[in-house]
Every structure is written in C-alpha cells, then in structure tokens.
Coordinates of C-alpha atoms in Angstrom, one line a residue:
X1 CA 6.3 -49.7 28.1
X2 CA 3.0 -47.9 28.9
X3 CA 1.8 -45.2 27.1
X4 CA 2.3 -42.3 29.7
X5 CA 6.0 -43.9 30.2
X6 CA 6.3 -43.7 26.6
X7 CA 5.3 -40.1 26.6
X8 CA 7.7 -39.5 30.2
X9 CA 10.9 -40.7 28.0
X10 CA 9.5 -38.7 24.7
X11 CA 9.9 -35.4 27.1
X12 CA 13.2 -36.3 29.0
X13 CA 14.8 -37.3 25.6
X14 CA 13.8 -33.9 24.4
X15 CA 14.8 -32.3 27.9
X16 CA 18.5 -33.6 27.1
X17 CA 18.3 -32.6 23.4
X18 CA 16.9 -29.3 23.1
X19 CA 16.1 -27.9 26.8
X20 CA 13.6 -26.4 28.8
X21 CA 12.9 -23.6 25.8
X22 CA 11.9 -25.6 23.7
X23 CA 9.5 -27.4 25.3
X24 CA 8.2 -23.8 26.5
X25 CA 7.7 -22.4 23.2
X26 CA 6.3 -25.6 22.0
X27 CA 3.4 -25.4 25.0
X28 CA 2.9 -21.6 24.0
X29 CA 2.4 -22.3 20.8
X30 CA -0.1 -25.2 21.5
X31 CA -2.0 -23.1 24.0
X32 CA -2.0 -20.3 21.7
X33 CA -3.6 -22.7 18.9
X34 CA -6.1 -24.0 21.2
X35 CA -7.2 -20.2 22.3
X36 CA -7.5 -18.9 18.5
X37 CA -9.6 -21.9 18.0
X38 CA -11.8 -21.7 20.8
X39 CA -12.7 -18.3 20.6
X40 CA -12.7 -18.0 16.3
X41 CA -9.9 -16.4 16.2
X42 CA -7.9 -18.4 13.8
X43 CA -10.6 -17.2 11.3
X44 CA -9.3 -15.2 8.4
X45 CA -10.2 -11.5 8.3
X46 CA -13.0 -11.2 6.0
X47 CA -13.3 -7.7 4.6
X48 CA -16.8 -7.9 3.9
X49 CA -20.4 -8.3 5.1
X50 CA -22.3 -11.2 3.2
X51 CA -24.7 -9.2 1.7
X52 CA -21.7 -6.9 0.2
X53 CA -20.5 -10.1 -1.6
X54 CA -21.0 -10.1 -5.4
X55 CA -21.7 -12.3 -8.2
X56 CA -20.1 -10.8 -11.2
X57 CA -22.8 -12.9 -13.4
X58 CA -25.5 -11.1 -11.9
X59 CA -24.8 -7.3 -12.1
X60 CA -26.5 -5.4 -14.3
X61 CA -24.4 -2.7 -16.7
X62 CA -25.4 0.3 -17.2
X63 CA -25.5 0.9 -21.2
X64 CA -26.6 4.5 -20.8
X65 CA -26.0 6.0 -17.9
X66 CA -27.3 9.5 -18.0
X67 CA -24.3 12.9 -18.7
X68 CA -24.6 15.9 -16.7
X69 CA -23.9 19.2 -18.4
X70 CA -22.8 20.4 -15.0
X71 CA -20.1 19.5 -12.3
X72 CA -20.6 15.8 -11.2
X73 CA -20.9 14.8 -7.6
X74 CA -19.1 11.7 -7.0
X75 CA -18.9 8.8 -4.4
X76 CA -15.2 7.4 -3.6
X77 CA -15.8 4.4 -1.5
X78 CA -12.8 3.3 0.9
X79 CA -12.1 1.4 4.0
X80 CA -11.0 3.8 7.0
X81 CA -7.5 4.9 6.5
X82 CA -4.9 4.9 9.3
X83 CA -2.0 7.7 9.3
X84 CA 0.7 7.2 6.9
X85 CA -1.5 4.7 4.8
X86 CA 0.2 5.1 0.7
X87 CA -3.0 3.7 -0.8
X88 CA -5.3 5.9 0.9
X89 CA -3.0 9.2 0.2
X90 CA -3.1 8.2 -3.5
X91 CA -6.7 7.5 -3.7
X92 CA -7.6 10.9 -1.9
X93 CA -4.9 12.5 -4.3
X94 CA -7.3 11.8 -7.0
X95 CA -10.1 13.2 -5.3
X96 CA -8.4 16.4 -4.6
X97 CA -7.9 16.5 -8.5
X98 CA -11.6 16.2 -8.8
X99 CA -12.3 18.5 -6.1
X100 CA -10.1 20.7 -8.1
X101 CA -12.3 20.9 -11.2
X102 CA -15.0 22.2 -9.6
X103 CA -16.9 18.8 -8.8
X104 CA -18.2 17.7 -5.6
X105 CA -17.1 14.6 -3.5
X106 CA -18.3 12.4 -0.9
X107 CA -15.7 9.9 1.1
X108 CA -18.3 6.9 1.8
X109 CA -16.0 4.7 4.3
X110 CA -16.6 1.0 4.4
X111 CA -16.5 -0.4 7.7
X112 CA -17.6 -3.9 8.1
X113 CA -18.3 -3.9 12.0
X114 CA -19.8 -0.5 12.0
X115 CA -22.2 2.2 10.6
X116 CA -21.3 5.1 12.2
X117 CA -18.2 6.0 10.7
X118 CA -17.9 9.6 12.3
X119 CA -14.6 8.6 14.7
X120 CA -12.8 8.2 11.0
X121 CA -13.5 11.7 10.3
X122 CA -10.9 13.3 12.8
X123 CA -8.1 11.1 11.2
X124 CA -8.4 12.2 7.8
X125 CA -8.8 15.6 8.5
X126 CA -5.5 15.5 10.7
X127 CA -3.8 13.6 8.3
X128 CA -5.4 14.4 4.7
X129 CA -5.9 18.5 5.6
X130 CA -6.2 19.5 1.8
X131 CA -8.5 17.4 1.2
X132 CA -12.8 19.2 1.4
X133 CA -14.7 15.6 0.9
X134 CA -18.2 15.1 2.7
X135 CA -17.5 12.1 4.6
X136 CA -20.3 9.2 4.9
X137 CA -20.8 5.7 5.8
X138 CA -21.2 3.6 3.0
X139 CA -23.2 1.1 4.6
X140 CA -26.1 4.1 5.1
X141 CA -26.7 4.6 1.4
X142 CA -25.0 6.2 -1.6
X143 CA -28.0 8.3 -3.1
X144 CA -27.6 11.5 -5.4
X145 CA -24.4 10.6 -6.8
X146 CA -23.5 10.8 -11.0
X147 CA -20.3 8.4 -10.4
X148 CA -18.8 6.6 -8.1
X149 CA -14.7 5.0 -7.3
X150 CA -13.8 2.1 -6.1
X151 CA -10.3 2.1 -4.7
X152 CA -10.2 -2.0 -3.9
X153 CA -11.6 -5.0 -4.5
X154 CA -13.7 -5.2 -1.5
X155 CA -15.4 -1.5 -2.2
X156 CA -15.8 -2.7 -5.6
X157 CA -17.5 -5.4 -4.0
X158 CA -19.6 -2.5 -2.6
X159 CA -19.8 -0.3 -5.0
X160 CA -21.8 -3.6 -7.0
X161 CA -23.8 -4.5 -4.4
X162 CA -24.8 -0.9 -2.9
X163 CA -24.7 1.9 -5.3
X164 CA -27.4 2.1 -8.2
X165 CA -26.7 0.7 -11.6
X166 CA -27.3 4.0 -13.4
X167 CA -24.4 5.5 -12.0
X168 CA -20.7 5.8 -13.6
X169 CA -18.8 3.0 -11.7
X170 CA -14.9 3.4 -12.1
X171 CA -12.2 1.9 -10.2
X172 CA -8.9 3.0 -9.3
X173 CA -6.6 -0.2 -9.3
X174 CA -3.0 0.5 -7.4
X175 CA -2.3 -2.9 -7.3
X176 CA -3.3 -6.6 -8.4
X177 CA -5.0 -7.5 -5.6
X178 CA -5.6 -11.6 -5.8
X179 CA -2.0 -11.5 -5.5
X180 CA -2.3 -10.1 -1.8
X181 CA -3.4 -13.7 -1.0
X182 CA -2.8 -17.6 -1.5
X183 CA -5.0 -19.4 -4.0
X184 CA -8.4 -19.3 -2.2
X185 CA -11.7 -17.3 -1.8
X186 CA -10.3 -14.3 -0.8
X187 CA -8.2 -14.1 -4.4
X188 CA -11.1 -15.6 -6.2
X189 CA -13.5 -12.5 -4.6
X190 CA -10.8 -10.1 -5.3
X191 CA -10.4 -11.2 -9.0
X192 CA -14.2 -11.1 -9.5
X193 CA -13.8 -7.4 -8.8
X194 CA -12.2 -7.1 -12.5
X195 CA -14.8 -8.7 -14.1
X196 CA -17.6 -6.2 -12.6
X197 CA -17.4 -3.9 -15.7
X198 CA -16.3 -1.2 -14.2
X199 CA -14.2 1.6 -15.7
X200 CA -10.9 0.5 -14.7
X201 CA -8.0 3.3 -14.6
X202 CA -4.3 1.6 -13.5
X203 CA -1.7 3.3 -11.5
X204 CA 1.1 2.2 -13.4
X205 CA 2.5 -0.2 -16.7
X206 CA 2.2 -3.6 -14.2
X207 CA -1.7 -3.4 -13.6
X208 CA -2.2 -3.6 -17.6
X209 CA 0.1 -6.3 -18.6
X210 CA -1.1 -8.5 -15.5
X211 CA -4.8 -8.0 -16.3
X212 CA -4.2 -9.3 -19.8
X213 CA -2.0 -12.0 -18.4
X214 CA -4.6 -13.4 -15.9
X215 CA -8.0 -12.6 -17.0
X216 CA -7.3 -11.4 -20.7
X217 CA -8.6 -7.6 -20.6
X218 CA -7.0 -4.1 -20.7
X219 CA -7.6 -1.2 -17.8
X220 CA -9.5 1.9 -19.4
X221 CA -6.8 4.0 -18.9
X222 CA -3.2 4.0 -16.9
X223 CA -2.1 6.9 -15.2
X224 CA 1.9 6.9 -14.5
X225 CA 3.3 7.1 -11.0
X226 CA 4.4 10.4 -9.0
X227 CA 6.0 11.8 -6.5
X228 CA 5.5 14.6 -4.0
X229 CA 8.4 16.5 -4.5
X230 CA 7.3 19.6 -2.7
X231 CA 7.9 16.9 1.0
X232 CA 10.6 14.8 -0.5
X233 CA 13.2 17.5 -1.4
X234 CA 17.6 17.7 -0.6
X235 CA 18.4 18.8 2.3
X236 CA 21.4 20.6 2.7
X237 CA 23.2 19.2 6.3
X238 CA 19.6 17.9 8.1
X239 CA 20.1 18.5 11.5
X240 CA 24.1 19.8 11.6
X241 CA 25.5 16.4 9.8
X242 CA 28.2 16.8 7.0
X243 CA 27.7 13.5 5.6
X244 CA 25.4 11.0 5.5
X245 CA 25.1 7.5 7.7
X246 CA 22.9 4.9 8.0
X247 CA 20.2 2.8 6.4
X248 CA 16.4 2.8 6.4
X249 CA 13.9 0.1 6.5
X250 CA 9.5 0.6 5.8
X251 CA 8.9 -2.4 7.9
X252 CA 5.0 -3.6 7.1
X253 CA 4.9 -7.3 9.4
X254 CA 1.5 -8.0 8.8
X255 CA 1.4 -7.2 5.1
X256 CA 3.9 -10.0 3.0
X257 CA 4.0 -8.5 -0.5
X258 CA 6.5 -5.8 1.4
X259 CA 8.9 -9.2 2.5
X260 CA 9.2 -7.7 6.5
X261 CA 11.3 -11.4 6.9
X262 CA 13.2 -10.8 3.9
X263 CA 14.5 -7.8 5.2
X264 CA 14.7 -7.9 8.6
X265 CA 17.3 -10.8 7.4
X266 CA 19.1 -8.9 5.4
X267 CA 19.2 -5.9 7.8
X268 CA 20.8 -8.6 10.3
X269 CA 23.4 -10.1 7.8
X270 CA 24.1 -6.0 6.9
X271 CA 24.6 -5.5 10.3
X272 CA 27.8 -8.0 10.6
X273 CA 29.2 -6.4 7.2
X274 CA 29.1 -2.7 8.7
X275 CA 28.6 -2.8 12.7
X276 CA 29.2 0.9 12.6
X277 CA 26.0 2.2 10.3
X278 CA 22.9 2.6 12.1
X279 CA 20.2 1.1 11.0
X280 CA 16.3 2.9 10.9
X281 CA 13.4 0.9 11.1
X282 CA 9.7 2.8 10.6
X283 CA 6.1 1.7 10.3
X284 CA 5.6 -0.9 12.3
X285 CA 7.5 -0.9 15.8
X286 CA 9.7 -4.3 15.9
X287 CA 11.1 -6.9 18.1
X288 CA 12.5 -9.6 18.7
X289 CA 15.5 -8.8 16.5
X290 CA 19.2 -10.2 17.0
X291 CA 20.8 -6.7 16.2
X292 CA 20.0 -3.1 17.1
X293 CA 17.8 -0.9 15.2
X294 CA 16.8 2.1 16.0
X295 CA 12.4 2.0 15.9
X296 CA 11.0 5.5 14.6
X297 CA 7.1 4.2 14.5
X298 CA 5.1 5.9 12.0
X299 CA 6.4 8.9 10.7
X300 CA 4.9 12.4 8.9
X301 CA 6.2 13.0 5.3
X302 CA 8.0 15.5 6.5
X303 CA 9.6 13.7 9.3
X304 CA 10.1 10.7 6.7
X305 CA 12.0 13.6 4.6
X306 CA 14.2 14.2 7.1
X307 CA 15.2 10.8 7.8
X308 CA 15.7 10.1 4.4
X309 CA 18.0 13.2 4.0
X310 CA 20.2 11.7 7.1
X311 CA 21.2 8.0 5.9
X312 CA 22.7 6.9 2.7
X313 CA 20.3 4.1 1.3
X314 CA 17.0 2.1 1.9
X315 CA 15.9 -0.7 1.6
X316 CA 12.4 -1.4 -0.1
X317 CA 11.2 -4.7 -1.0
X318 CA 7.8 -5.5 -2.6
X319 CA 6.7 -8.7 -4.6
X320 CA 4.0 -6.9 -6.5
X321 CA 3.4 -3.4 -8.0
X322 CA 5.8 -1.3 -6.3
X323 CA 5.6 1.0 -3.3
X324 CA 5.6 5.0 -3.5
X325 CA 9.1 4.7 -1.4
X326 CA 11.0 4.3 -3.9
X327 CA 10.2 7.4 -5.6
X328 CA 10.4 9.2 -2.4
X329 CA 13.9 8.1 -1.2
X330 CA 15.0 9.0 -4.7
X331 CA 14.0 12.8 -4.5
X332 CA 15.7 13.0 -1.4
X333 CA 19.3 11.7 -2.6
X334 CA 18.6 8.2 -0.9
X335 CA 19.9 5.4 -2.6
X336 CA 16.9 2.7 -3.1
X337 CA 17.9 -1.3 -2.7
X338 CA 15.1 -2.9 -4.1
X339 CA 14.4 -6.6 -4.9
X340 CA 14.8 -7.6 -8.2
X341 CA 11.2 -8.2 -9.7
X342 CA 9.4 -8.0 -12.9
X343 CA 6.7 -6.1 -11.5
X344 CA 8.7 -3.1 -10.4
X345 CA 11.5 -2.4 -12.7
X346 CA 8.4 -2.0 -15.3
X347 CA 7.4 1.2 -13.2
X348 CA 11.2 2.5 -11.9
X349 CA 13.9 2.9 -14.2
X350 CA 16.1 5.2 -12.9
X351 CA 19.7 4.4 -13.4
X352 CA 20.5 5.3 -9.3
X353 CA 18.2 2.3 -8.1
X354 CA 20.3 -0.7 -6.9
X355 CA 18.6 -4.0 -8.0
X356 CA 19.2 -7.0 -6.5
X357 CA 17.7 -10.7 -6.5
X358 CA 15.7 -11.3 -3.2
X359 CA 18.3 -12.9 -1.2
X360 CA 19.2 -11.4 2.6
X361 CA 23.3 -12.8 1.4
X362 CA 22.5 -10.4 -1.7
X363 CA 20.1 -7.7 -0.4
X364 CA 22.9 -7.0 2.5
X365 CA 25.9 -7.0 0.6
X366 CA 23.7 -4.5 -1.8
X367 CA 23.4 -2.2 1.2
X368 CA 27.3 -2.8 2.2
X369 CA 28.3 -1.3 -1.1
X370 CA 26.3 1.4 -1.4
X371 CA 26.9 2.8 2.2
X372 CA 30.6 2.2 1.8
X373 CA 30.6 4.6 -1.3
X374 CA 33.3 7.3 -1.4
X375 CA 31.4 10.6 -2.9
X376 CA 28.3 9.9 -0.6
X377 CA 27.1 13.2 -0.6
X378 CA 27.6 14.2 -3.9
X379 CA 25.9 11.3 -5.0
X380 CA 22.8 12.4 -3.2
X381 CA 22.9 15.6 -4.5
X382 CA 23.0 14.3 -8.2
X383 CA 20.0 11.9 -7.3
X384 CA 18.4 14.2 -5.9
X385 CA 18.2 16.7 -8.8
X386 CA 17.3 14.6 -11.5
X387 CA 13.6 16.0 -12.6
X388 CA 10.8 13.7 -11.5
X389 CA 7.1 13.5 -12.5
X390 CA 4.8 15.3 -9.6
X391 CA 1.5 13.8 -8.9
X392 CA -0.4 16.5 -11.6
X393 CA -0.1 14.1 -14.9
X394 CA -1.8 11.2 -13.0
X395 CA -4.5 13.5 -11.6
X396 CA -4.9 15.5 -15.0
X397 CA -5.4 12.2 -16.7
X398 CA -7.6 10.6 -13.9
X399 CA -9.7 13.4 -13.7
X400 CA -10.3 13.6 -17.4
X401 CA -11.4 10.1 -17.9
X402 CA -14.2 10.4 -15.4
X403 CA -14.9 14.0 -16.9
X404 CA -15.2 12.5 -20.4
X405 CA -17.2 9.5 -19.3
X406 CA -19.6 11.4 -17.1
X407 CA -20.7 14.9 -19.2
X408 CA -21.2 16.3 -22.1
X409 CA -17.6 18.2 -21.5
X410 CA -14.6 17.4 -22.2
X411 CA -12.1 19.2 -20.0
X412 CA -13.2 21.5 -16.8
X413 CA -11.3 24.6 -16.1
X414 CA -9.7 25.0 -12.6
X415 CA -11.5 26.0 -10.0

C-alpha cells in the first residue's frame, strides 16, 4: 500500500469510528493553528515594550529621597481599566484616599501599543466618577512627582525603567502575580518586580506569607480586605419576590486563576441536581454550554446588588489570593461556594462561607445543599447583618505609609 492509500484508509477508518465531526473540528483546529502561526498570532501577549523591561541588578535605590513638608503629588501607574475591572477599583480606591488627604494625583496609564492615552479617560470617568485624578500617559514622562505606585508587575516594570530614582517608589500588591503564569519569562519578569526595592504594601495576610515562601522577604505593610457596603446591602423583596432562587456565577474565560472550566462544570453537574433553579452567569458572555444559563454581561455594582439580593448562593472560585466577590455576596445575604484553598480561607473566615475541595461532583452538590435550604430567607438576612470591615481601614493605613514615608508629617487631616 502506497502512501496516499495509506492516508485514504487512515480517513475512512476514522469516517466509520468517529464521523464527519470529527474530522471537521480536527481540520478547524489545524487551519486555525496554521493561521495563528502565519500571522504571529500564537505569540504570547507581552505586556511590555523592550525598553520597559528591567533588570533588578541594575536599578539604583534611592537612600535619601527628599520629604516635603507639604501635600505630595503622586504618580499611580496602571494599565487602562475596562468597566467592572476589581483590581482597578481597588487601586483607584487608594487614590481616592490620597486624594482625600489633601494630596494631588496623577493616573499615568500604561499602554503598550499607544501614547495617547486620552480615549481611556471617558471610561474612568463613567465608571470611577469619585475619583479627581489628572490622567496621563506614562509612556510621555512622569516628571514633578514626590512618589509614585505601582499597582502590577508590569508598571513596576515601569515605574523602574521610567520614573526618576529620587522619587518614593511603592507598590500596591493585590495578588502574587508569577502565579498568573506557568514557569516561564513572563513569571520570572513578574517575580523580578519584588526584588525592585520598592515599598511594598499587601492587600491581605496571603501576599506576606507567599513573599517569604518564594523569595524570602516581608511586604512593608498589609492592609486588610473591604467591602463596599454602602452597594452591597439586603434588600428587602428585590423586584416583588418573596423568596430567593437561583445561583450566580463571575465567569472570567480568559483569566484561569478564577477556574471558568471548573465552574462551568460544576454549574452543569448542578444543573441535573436541581433542573428547576436558574442559574446567572456574568462577566464574560458564554457559549457553548450543555445547560441553560441565563448571560447578564458585565454588570454595575448596583445591578450586581440586585442580582445578588435575588438568588440564594454563588459560586466563586479562585486558585490564588481571593476575589472581592466573596465579600460582596456576603453583605448581600448570598451564600458564597468557594473552592477550598490555602490562599483564601487565610483572608475569609466567616462561618456562612461554604468550602469545598475543587471538584465540579463536590462544587455542585455544595450548591445543591445550599439552595435546597429551608429558612432561605432568614438566612440571608442573618448573613447579611453581620458587621463587615468598609474599605476606610485599608485606605487609612495605605494612605499613612506613603504619608510617613514621604514628609516630615505624620498624619494629614481630611480635606
């Protein structure tokens, strides 16, 4: 036999096996291959433009870096947020505090592919109103600032290679990044942003006891988490319903530390343990799955409220530090089913949160109980009013490190 009969029977013996489909999705997935290849576009999205890349070796400290006696203006260096983005309202949460204090702030935004970064500026007003920042490009220069925050590894990365070494340099870690990726040059460029000698204030326990773990050092400071309890409230019958049905889902596909696959498994397995309670999907819009869902998008705080106020639990999954939704579900009588991990229960230990090892057999059978719960609504209300921190501890503390590393003052009054 010939090669091209030998390749004839190959096909028909796969014909009879596995069908036409098969074969289809096999060619797609070839000719996509070939297409990502041809035109780059298998390439991994590099955050960064070569000359923003830094070698932690060859950074120069500042040893002493001048203190005002007046309020500070200070750089915050960020990538363009998109609506609903958690790390970005966090960040800008801490400038607001600053802002606050009577100091003046600049938003220098970080976008790889462009210098004018104007087109950003509608979207964080829309979206971030409370918020006064001057907003700037951060490829165009960071002159006349006392300090400056990093709120990632890649504007640290900035921060080193752009702003001038007499300035404060602090960095606001929300996460361990090099866990974001596999073992590689994107973790190995994210962990040199540790070693930059920045000022480094946590959000939360995990950040400290991971640092020490991987590369042996302490943060600065660590702030503890919050919540924005004046959004995420009870409330009593949201749109006309007595009682409470349903589940909720923050589905993130692009971004695997939130474990989309995980739960859109378990939301399937669910979904043949209780046909009857509809299940809410926001964030990303989905497909492609074998059960209905209903597909919200992205969603206002105040329209995630109300959807929280409507079903019974959500699920939440993340395989580093944890997510704000937790915290948010919570105020609002939701029932959080959260993945069993190290890294979270060190932030969240109230006793309403349902913990359960990552499994879809275990995450769905988590969600089964809790919705099949007799008191459903009392329960909510007695989550709902058990007191929880506000974002004004964090902010109070954050502010004051920069404050006391920065002047000759200690504490700024309110402004």
């Amino acid at each position: 036999m010939n090669a091209s009969q030998s390749t004839a029977a190959h096909v028909l013996s796969r014909l009879r096996r596995d069908g036409w489909s098969s074969l289809g999705r096999q060619a797609l997935r070839k000719g996509a291959r070939a297409a990502l290849e041809r035109w780059s576009l298998a390439e991994p999205d590099f955050p960064l433009r070569d000359e923003d890349i830094t070698d932690p070796a060859g950074l120069v400290h500042p040893h002493d870096a001048p203190l005002r006696m007046g309020p500070l203006t200070i750089g915050w260096v960020c990538t363009p947020p998109g609506p609903g983005s958690g790390g970005h309202t966090t960040f800008f949460r801490m400038v607001r505090a600053l802002e606050d204090r009577g100091h003046h702030c600049i938003l220098f935004l970080y976008d790889r592919n462009d210098d004018d970064v104007s087109r950003h500026e509608a979207v964080i007003r829309r979206h971030w109103p409370l918020m006064r920042a001057e907003i700037r490009s951060a490829t165009q220069g960071m002159d006349g600032i006392d300090a400056v925050v990093a709120s990632s590894w890649s504007s640290a990365h900035v921060i080193a290679a752009r702003s001038h070494h007499s300035v404060h340099r602090f960095y606001f870690v929300q996460d361990y990044e090099p866990y974001f990726y596999p073992r590689g040059a994107l973790y190995s460029l994210a962990e040199d942003s540790y070693r930059f000698g920045f000022t480094i204030i946590a959000l939360g326990d995990m950040i400290g006891s991971v640092l020490k773990a991987e590369l042996g050092q302490l943060p600065e400071t660590t702030v503890p988490f919050g919540c924005d309890t004046d959004i995420y409230h009870l409330i009593r019958n949201p749109h006309g319903r007595s009682v409470r049905s349903g589940v909720v889902f923050y589905a993130k596909k692009s971004v695997d530390r939130r474990g989309y696959l995980i739960g859109k498994m378990a939301l399937e397995e669910f979904h043949s343990l209780r046909p009857d309670q509809e299940i809410h999907v926001y964030g990303d819009e989905t497909s492609g799955w074998n059960i209905p869902v209903t597909n919200h998008g992205n969603l206002s705080p105040q329209q995630l409220n109300e959807l929280y106020n409507q079903t019974i639990a959500g699920l939440a999954i993340s395989f580093t530090n944890i997510s704000l939704v937790p915290g948010e579900l919570l105020a609002a009588g939701n029932v959080p089913v959260l993945n069993d991990s190290l890294f979270s229960s060190q932030e969240l230990t109230d006793p309403d949160v349902v913990w359960v090892p990552v499994s879809p057999h275990r995450l769905a059978a988590a969600l089964a109980g809790v919705v099949s719960a007799s008191d459903i609504n009392e329960r909510a209300q007695r989550i709902a009013q058990r007191p929880r921190p506000d974002w004004s501890q964090s902010q109070a503390a954050f502010a004051g490190i920069v404050e006391s590393r920065c002047t000759r003052h200690q504490r700024w009054e309110l402004t």
